[in-house]
mmCIF file of C-alpha atoms in Angstrom:
data_model
loop_
_atom_site.group_PDB
_atom_site.id
_atom_site.type_symbol
_atom_site.label_atom_id
_atom_site.label_comp_id
_atom_site.label_asym_id
_atom_site.label_seq_id
_atom_site.Cartn_x
_atom_site.Cartn_y
_atom_site.Cartn_z
ATOM 1 C CA UNK A 1 -47.511 74.653 -192.884
ATOM 2 C CA UNK A 2 -46.636 75.191 -189.269
ATOM 3 C CA UNK A 3 -43.286 73.880 -188.188
ATOM 4 C CA UNK A 4 -42.541 71.830 -185.093
ATOM 5 C CA UNK A 5 -44.097 73.500 -182.066
ATOM 6 C CA UNK A 6 -42.614 73.280 -178.590
ATOM 7 C CA UNK A 7 -43.833 74.606 -175.288
ATOM 8 C CA UNK A 8 -42.873 76.207 -173.072
ATOM 9 C CA UNK A 9 -40.039 78.203 -174.658
ATOM 10 C CA UNK A 10 -38.480 78.876 -171.285
ATOM 11 C CA UNK A 11 -38.855 77.019 -168.017
ATOM 12 C CA UNK A 12 -37.301 77.894 -164.698
ATOM 13 C CA UNK A 13 -37.892 75.500 -161.845
ATOM 14 C CA UNK A 14 -36.435 74.457 -158.535
ATOM 15 C CA UNK A 15 -34.557 71.244 -157.937
ATOM 16 C CA UNK A 16 -36.893 68.378 -157.158
ATOM 17 C CA UNK A 17 -39.816 69.683 -159.141
ATOM 18 C CA UNK A 18 -41.417 67.866 -162.049
ATOM 19 C CA UNK A 19 -40.908 69.368 -165.500
ATOM 20 C CA UNK A 20 -42.957 68.537 -168.588
ATOM 21 C CA UNK A 21 -41.898 69.641 -172.057
ATOM 22 C CA UNK A 22 -44.329 69.415 -174.945
ATOM 23 C CA UNK A 23 -43.971 68.954 -178.678
ATOM 24 C CA UNK A 24 -46.268 68.972 -181.686
ATOM 25 C CA UNK A 25 -44.545 67.543 -184.782
ATOM 26 C CA UNK A 26 -45.173 68.559 -188.371
ATOM 27 C CA UNK A 27 -48.378 66.960 -189.608
ATOM 28 C CA UNK A 28 -47.711 63.763 -191.565
ATOM 29 C CA UNK A 29 -44.227 63.190 -190.212
ATOM 30 C CA UNK A 30 -43.676 59.679 -188.911
ATOM 31 C CA UNK A 31 -40.541 60.164 -186.797
ATOM 32 C CA UNK A 32 -40.190 62.291 -183.676
ATOM 33 C CA UNK A 33 -36.937 62.976 -181.845
ATOM 34 C CA UNK A 34 -36.014 64.543 -178.505
ATOM 35 C CA UNK A 35 -32.546 66.131 -178.155
ATOM 36 C CA UNK A 36 -30.700 67.920 -175.396
ATOM 37 C CA UNK A 37 -28.041 70.555 -176.075
ATOM 38 C CA UNK A 38 -25.438 71.791 -173.610
ATOM 39 C CA UNK A 39 -22.106 73.553 -174.009
ATOM 40 C CA UNK A 40 -20.252 70.630 -172.484
ATOM 41 C CA UNK A 41 -21.894 67.711 -174.300
ATOM 42 C CA UNK A 42 -23.179 69.323 -177.482
ATOM 43 C CA UNK A 43 -26.320 67.923 -179.106
ATOM 44 C CA UNK A 44 -27.437 64.586 -177.678
ATOM 45 C CA UNK A 45 -30.262 62.375 -178.926
ATOM 46 C CA UNK A 46 -32.375 61.292 -175.971
ATOM 47 C CA UNK A 47 -35.121 59.192 -177.566
ATOM 48 C CA UNK A 48 -36.972 58.811 -180.819
ATOM 49 C CA UNK A 49 -40.340 57.476 -181.947
ATOM 50 C CA UNK A 50 -41.561 55.969 -185.180
ATOM 51 C CA UNK A 51 -45.321 56.025 -185.707
ATOM 52 C CA UNK A 52 -45.759 56.851 -182.000
ATOM 53 C CA UNK A 53 -43.714 53.838 -180.853
ATOM 54 C CA UNK A 54 -40.416 54.435 -178.989
ATOM 55 C CA UNK A 55 -37.601 52.958 -181.062
ATOM 56 C CA UNK A 56 -34.454 53.892 -179.178
ATOM 57 C CA UNK A 57 -34.290 55.392 -175.692
ATOM 58 C CA UNK A 58 -30.642 54.584 -175.063
ATOM 59 C CA UNK A 59 -29.835 58.287 -174.831
ATOM 60 C CA UNK A 60 -32.154 58.933 -171.908
ATOM 61 C CA UNK A 61 -29.731 59.788 -169.105
ATOM 62 C CA UNK A 62 -31.531 58.073 -166.258
ATOM 63 C CA UNK A 63 -34.863 56.934 -164.908
ATOM 64 C CA UNK A 64 -35.797 60.459 -163.983
ATOM 65 C CA UNK A 65 -36.430 61.066 -167.674
ATOM 66 C CA UNK A 66 -39.455 59.669 -169.488
ATOM 67 C CA UNK A 67 -41.092 60.371 -172.845
ATOM 68 C CA UNK A 68 -44.454 59.526 -174.334
ATOM 69 C CA UNK A 69 -46.174 59.924 -177.662
ATOM 70 C CA UNK A 70 -49.870 59.186 -177.140
ATOM 71 C CA UNK A 71 -50.784 60.143 -180.695
ATOM 72 C CA UNK A 72 -49.239 61.318 -183.944
ATOM 73 C CA UNK A 73 -49.547 64.991 -183.090
ATOM 74 C CA UNK A 74 -48.245 65.193 -179.532
ATOM 75 C CA UNK A 75 -45.287 64.114 -177.424
ATOM 76 C CA UNK A 76 -44.030 64.917 -173.935
ATOM 77 C CA UNK A 77 -40.663 64.697 -172.225
ATOM 78 C CA UNK A 78 -40.893 64.590 -168.459
ATOM 79 C CA UNK A 79 -38.167 65.007 -165.843
ATOM 80 C CA UNK A 80 -39.062 63.982 -162.311
ATOM 81 C CA UNK A 81 -37.401 65.012 -160.053
ATOM 82 C CA UNK A 82 -35.392 67.692 -161.836
ATOM 83 C CA UNK A 83 -31.777 68.474 -160.926
ATOM 84 C CA UNK A 84 -29.519 71.468 -161.739
ATOM 85 C CA UNK A 85 -27.491 69.330 -164.168
ATOM 86 C CA UNK A 86 -30.623 68.936 -166.294
ATOM 87 C CA UNK A 87 -30.356 72.607 -167.252
ATOM 88 C CA UNK A 88 -30.072 72.660 -171.052
ATOM 89 C CA UNK A 89 -31.939 73.456 -174.232
ATOM 90 C CA UNK A 90 -34.281 70.646 -175.207
ATOM 91 C CA UNK A 91 -35.231 70.255 -178.849
ATOM 92 C CA UNK A 92 -37.962 68.281 -180.500
ATOM 93 C CA UNK A 93 -37.618 67.375 -184.184
ATOM 94 C CA UNK A 94 -39.702 65.453 -186.705
ATOM 95 C CA UNK A 95 -39.069 63.851 -190.082
ATOM 96 C CA UNK A 96 -40.484 61.803 -192.909
ATOM 97 C CA UNK A 97 -38.823 58.413 -193.293
ATOM 98 C CA UNK A 98 -38.491 58.909 -197.019
ATOM 99 C CA UNK A 99 -36.609 62.203 -196.789
ATOM 100 C CA UNK A 100 -34.041 61.800 -194.036
ATOM 101 C CA UNK A 101 -33.796 65.382 -192.845
ATOM 102 C CA UNK A 102 -35.213 66.452 -189.506
ATOM 103 C CA UNK A 103 -37.050 69.678 -188.802
ATOM 104 C CA UNK A 104 -36.442 71.158 -185.404
ATOM 105 C CA UNK A 105 -38.668 73.089 -183.070
ATOM 106 C CA UNK A 106 -37.482 76.333 -181.456
ATOM 107 C CA UNK A 107 -36.352 74.508 -178.325
ATOM 108 C CA UNK A 108 -37.151 74.848 -174.626
ATOM 109 C CA UNK A 109 -34.523 76.448 -172.429
ATOM 110 C CA UNK A 110 -34.729 74.699 -169.055
ATOM 111 C CA UNK A 111 -33.079 76.147 -165.981
ATOM 112 C CA UNK A 112 -33.145 74.155 -162.755
ATOM 113 C CA UNK A 113 -32.023 76.081 -159.690
ATOM 114 C CA UNK B 1 -21.107 53.137 -185.837
ATOM 115 C CA UNK B 2 -21.125 56.340 -187.820
ATOM 116 C CA UNK B 3 -19.018 59.311 -186.833
ATOM 117 C CA UNK B 4 -18.978 62.877 -188.108
ATOM 118 C CA UNK B 5 -15.973 65.146 -187.630
ATOM 119 C CA UNK B 6 -15.768 68.902 -188.055
ATOM 120 C CA UNK B 7 -12.142 69.827 -187.615
ATOM 121 C CA UNK B 8 -12.625 73.613 -187.545
ATOM 122 C CA UNK B 9 -14.053 74.776 -184.192
ATOM 123 C CA UNK B 10 -14.137 78.369 -185.470
ATOM 124 C CA UNK B 11 -13.957 80.145 -188.813
ATOM 125 C CA UNK B 12 -14.239 83.747 -189.850
ATOM 126 C CA UNK B 13 -14.952 85.526 -193.125
ATOM 127 C CA UNK B 14 -15.331 89.050 -194.412
ATOM 128 C CA UNK B 15 -18.740 90.100 -195.598
ATOM 129 C CA UNK B 16 -19.218 89.359 -199.346
ATOM 130 C CA UNK B 17 -16.369 86.827 -199.403
ATOM 131 C CA UNK B 18 -16.476 83.039 -199.640
ATOM 132 C CA UNK B 19 -15.832 80.556 -196.855
ATOM 133 C CA UNK B 20 -15.678 76.760 -196.797
ATOM 134 C CA UNK B 21 -16.527 74.640 -193.752
ATOM 135 C CA UNK B 22 -15.122 71.123 -193.588
ATOM 136 C CA UNK B 23 -16.769 67.873 -192.588
ATOM 137 C CA UNK B 24 -15.664 64.263 -192.782
ATOM 138 C CA UNK B 25 -17.617 61.184 -191.820
ATOM 139 C CA UNK B 26 -17.085 57.492 -191.400
ATOM 140 C CA UNK B 27 -19.591 54.828 -192.345
ATOM 141 C CA UNK B 28 -19.863 51.411 -193.895
ATOM 142 C CA UNK B 29 -23.237 52.231 -195.430
ATOM 143 C CA UNK B 30 -23.533 52.858 -199.162
ATOM 144 C CA UNK B 31 -26.818 54.745 -199.162
ATOM 145 C CA UNK B 32 -27.230 57.672 -196.801
ATOM 146 C CA UNK B 33 -28.036 61.372 -196.476
ATOM 147 C CA UNK B 34 -25.830 64.264 -195.457
ATOM 148 C CA UNK B 35 -26.959 67.647 -194.183
ATOM 149 C CA UNK B 36 -25.726 70.998 -193.006
ATOM 150 C CA UNK B 37 -27.684 72.745 -190.274
ATOM 151 C CA UNK B 38 -27.280 76.331 -189.111
ATOM 152 C CA UNK B 39 -27.871 77.434 -185.520
ATOM 153 C CA UNK B 40 -27.882 81.236 -185.102
ATOM 154 C CA UNK B 41 -27.900 82.940 -181.687
ATOM 155 C CA UNK B 42 -31.677 82.456 -181.590
ATOM 156 C CA UNK B 43 -30.735 78.730 -181.174
ATOM 157 C CA UNK B 44 -33.213 77.591 -183.833
ATOM 158 C CA UNK B 45 -31.764 74.666 -185.823
ATOM 159 C CA UNK B 46 -32.258 75.456 -189.508
ATOM 160 C CA UNK B 47 -31.709 73.011 -192.365
ATOM 161 C CA UNK B 48 -29.344 74.616 -194.872
ATOM 162 C CA UNK B 49 -28.732 71.937 -197.480
ATOM 163 C CA UNK B 50 -29.261 68.233 -198.158
ATOM 164 C CA UNK B 51 -27.250 65.701 -200.177
ATOM 165 C CA UNK B 52 -28.194 62.136 -201.076
ATOM 166 C CA UNK B 53 -25.202 59.827 -201.293
ATOM 167 C CA UNK B 54 -26.280 58.161 -204.507
ATOM 168 C CA UNK B 55 -26.403 61.494 -206.344
ATOM 169 C CA UNK B 56 -23.059 62.499 -207.836
ATOM 170 C CA UNK B 57 -24.177 66.070 -208.437
ATOM 171 C CA UNK B 58 -23.352 68.449 -205.605
ATOM 172 C CA UNK B 59 -26.366 70.085 -203.971
ATOM 173 C CA UNK B 60 -26.836 73.849 -204.224
ATOM 174 C CA UNK B 61 -29.213 76.205 -202.399
ATOM 175 C CA UNK B 62 -28.761 79.820 -203.453
ATOM 176 C CA UNK B 63 -25.440 80.972 -201.917
ATOM 177 C CA UNK B 64 -24.830 77.614 -200.258
ATOM 178 C CA UNK B 65 -23.244 74.680 -202.043
ATOM 179 C CA UNK B 66 -21.501 71.477 -201.061
ATOM 180 C CA UNK B 67 -18.475 69.587 -202.278
ATOM 181 C CA UNK B 68 -19.401 65.934 -201.761
ATOM 182 C CA UNK B 69 -16.512 63.495 -202.190
ATOM 183 C CA UNK B 70 -17.985 60.064 -201.475
ATOM 184 C CA UNK B 71 -14.755 58.079 -201.794
ATOM 185 C CA UNK B 72 -12.972 60.450 -199.444
ATOM 186 C CA UNK B 73 -16.029 60.631 -197.139
ATOM 187 C CA UNK B 74 -15.881 64.388 -197.232
ATOM 188 C CA UNK B 75 -18.792 66.849 -197.278
ATOM 189 C CA UNK B 76 -17.777 70.518 -197.160
ATOM 190 C CA UNK B 77 -20.077 73.544 -197.222
ATOM 191 C CA UNK B 78 -19.234 76.609 -199.280
ATOM 192 C CA UNK B 79 -20.934 79.898 -198.481
ATOM 193 C CA UNK B 80 -20.578 82.472 -201.234
ATOM 194 C CA UNK B 81 -21.107 86.225 -200.867
ATOM 195 C CA UNK B 82 -21.193 85.884 -197.079
ATOM 196 C CA UNK B 83 -23.711 88.025 -195.222
ATOM 197 C CA UNK B 84 -23.851 89.161 -191.610
ATOM 198 C CA UNK B 85 -26.879 86.914 -191.143
ATOM 199 C CA UNK B 86 -24.770 83.860 -191.958
ATOM 200 C CA UNK B 87 -23.027 84.176 -188.601
ATOM 201 C CA UNK B 88 -23.975 81.055 -186.656
ATOM 202 C CA UNK B 89 -22.876 77.631 -185.494
ATOM 203 C CA UNK B 90 -22.914 75.180 -188.404
ATOM 204 C CA UNK B 91 -23.423 71.458 -187.885
ATOM 205 C CA UNK B 92 -22.713 68.696 -190.352
ATOM 206 C CA UNK B 93 -25.045 65.703 -189.932
ATOM 207 C CA UNK B 94 -25.332 62.176 -191.301
ATOM 208 C CA UNK B 95 -28.352 59.884 -191.647
ATOM 209 C CA UNK B 96 -27.783 56.257 -192.568
ATOM 210 C CA UNK B 97 -30.175 53.453 -193.278
ATOM 211 C CA UNK B 98 -30.223 50.072 -191.659
ATOM 212 C CA UNK B 99 -30.920 49.737 -187.965
ATOM 213 C CA UNK B 100 -30.104 53.372 -187.307
ATOM 214 C CA UNK B 101 -32.479 54.646 -189.963
ATOM 215 C CA UNK B 102 -33.960 57.972 -188.996
ATOM 216 C CA UNK B 103 -31.236 58.956 -186.543
ATOM 217 C CA UNK B 104 -28.942 61.879 -187.257
ATOM 218 C CA UNK B 105 -25.307 61.813 -186.195
ATOM 219 C CA UNK B 106 -24.011 65.365 -185.715
ATOM 220 C CA UNK B 107 -20.530 66.800 -185.840
ATOM 221 C CA UNK B 108 -19.205 69.019 -183.074
ATOM 222 C CA UNK B 109 -20.059 72.215 -184.924
ATOM 223 C CA UNK B 110 -18.123 75.149 -186.423
ATOM 224 C CA UNK B 111 -18.725 78.690 -185.216
ATOM 225 C CA UNK B 112 -18.744 81.079 -188.182
ATOM 226 C CA UNK B 113 -18.084 84.768 -187.601
ATOM 227 C CA UNK B 114 -18.805 87.260 -190.389
ATOM 228 C CA UNK B 115 -16.912 90.551 -190.240
ATOM 229 C CA UNK B 116 -18.456 93.666 -191.807
#
């Protein structure tokens, strides 16, 4: 089976531009998570969904960040407008409620100049 | 709230030798999962091993094994016959039930260097 798929793998954009990150979870998984990883703050959970419904978005840093999951096989994380401090690696992960472990995508390295 | 602590920011080991990475956690839950993830320079987060709290037997995956001490809230990872490809950042992670079901709490990570 294919793992979690993320696109793009790398994104370089200028401050003020809109950025959209995409994720396709493992088929059949009922949880989807968005994380951000930086050297300073480590791995942070931004938001997670259960059966396409957002459960906890308390980790979303500010209103510039938004996430959607229109169906079981697709999710987006949008940053509008982007700022240099948003530069990080963004991971998507999915899991089955009965198993507990999460499977991560390869990540998107975002650079905002 | 659950917390996970990895007290060793960095560790090193000679190729073919054994190394143990430490992890402690704090929780009031009685049923939970514990994991070790590996993040090599490629940055891909890879699940290494999984332990269910209600199982007394320590989990083993090939050269990787854990020492799970539930009363002490300790969950260490032993890597036997270390290989150059084991060099990575290792994260301990905790998943509890209740209202936080599904969320993983990660430790700060331990950087493992393997010397040839």
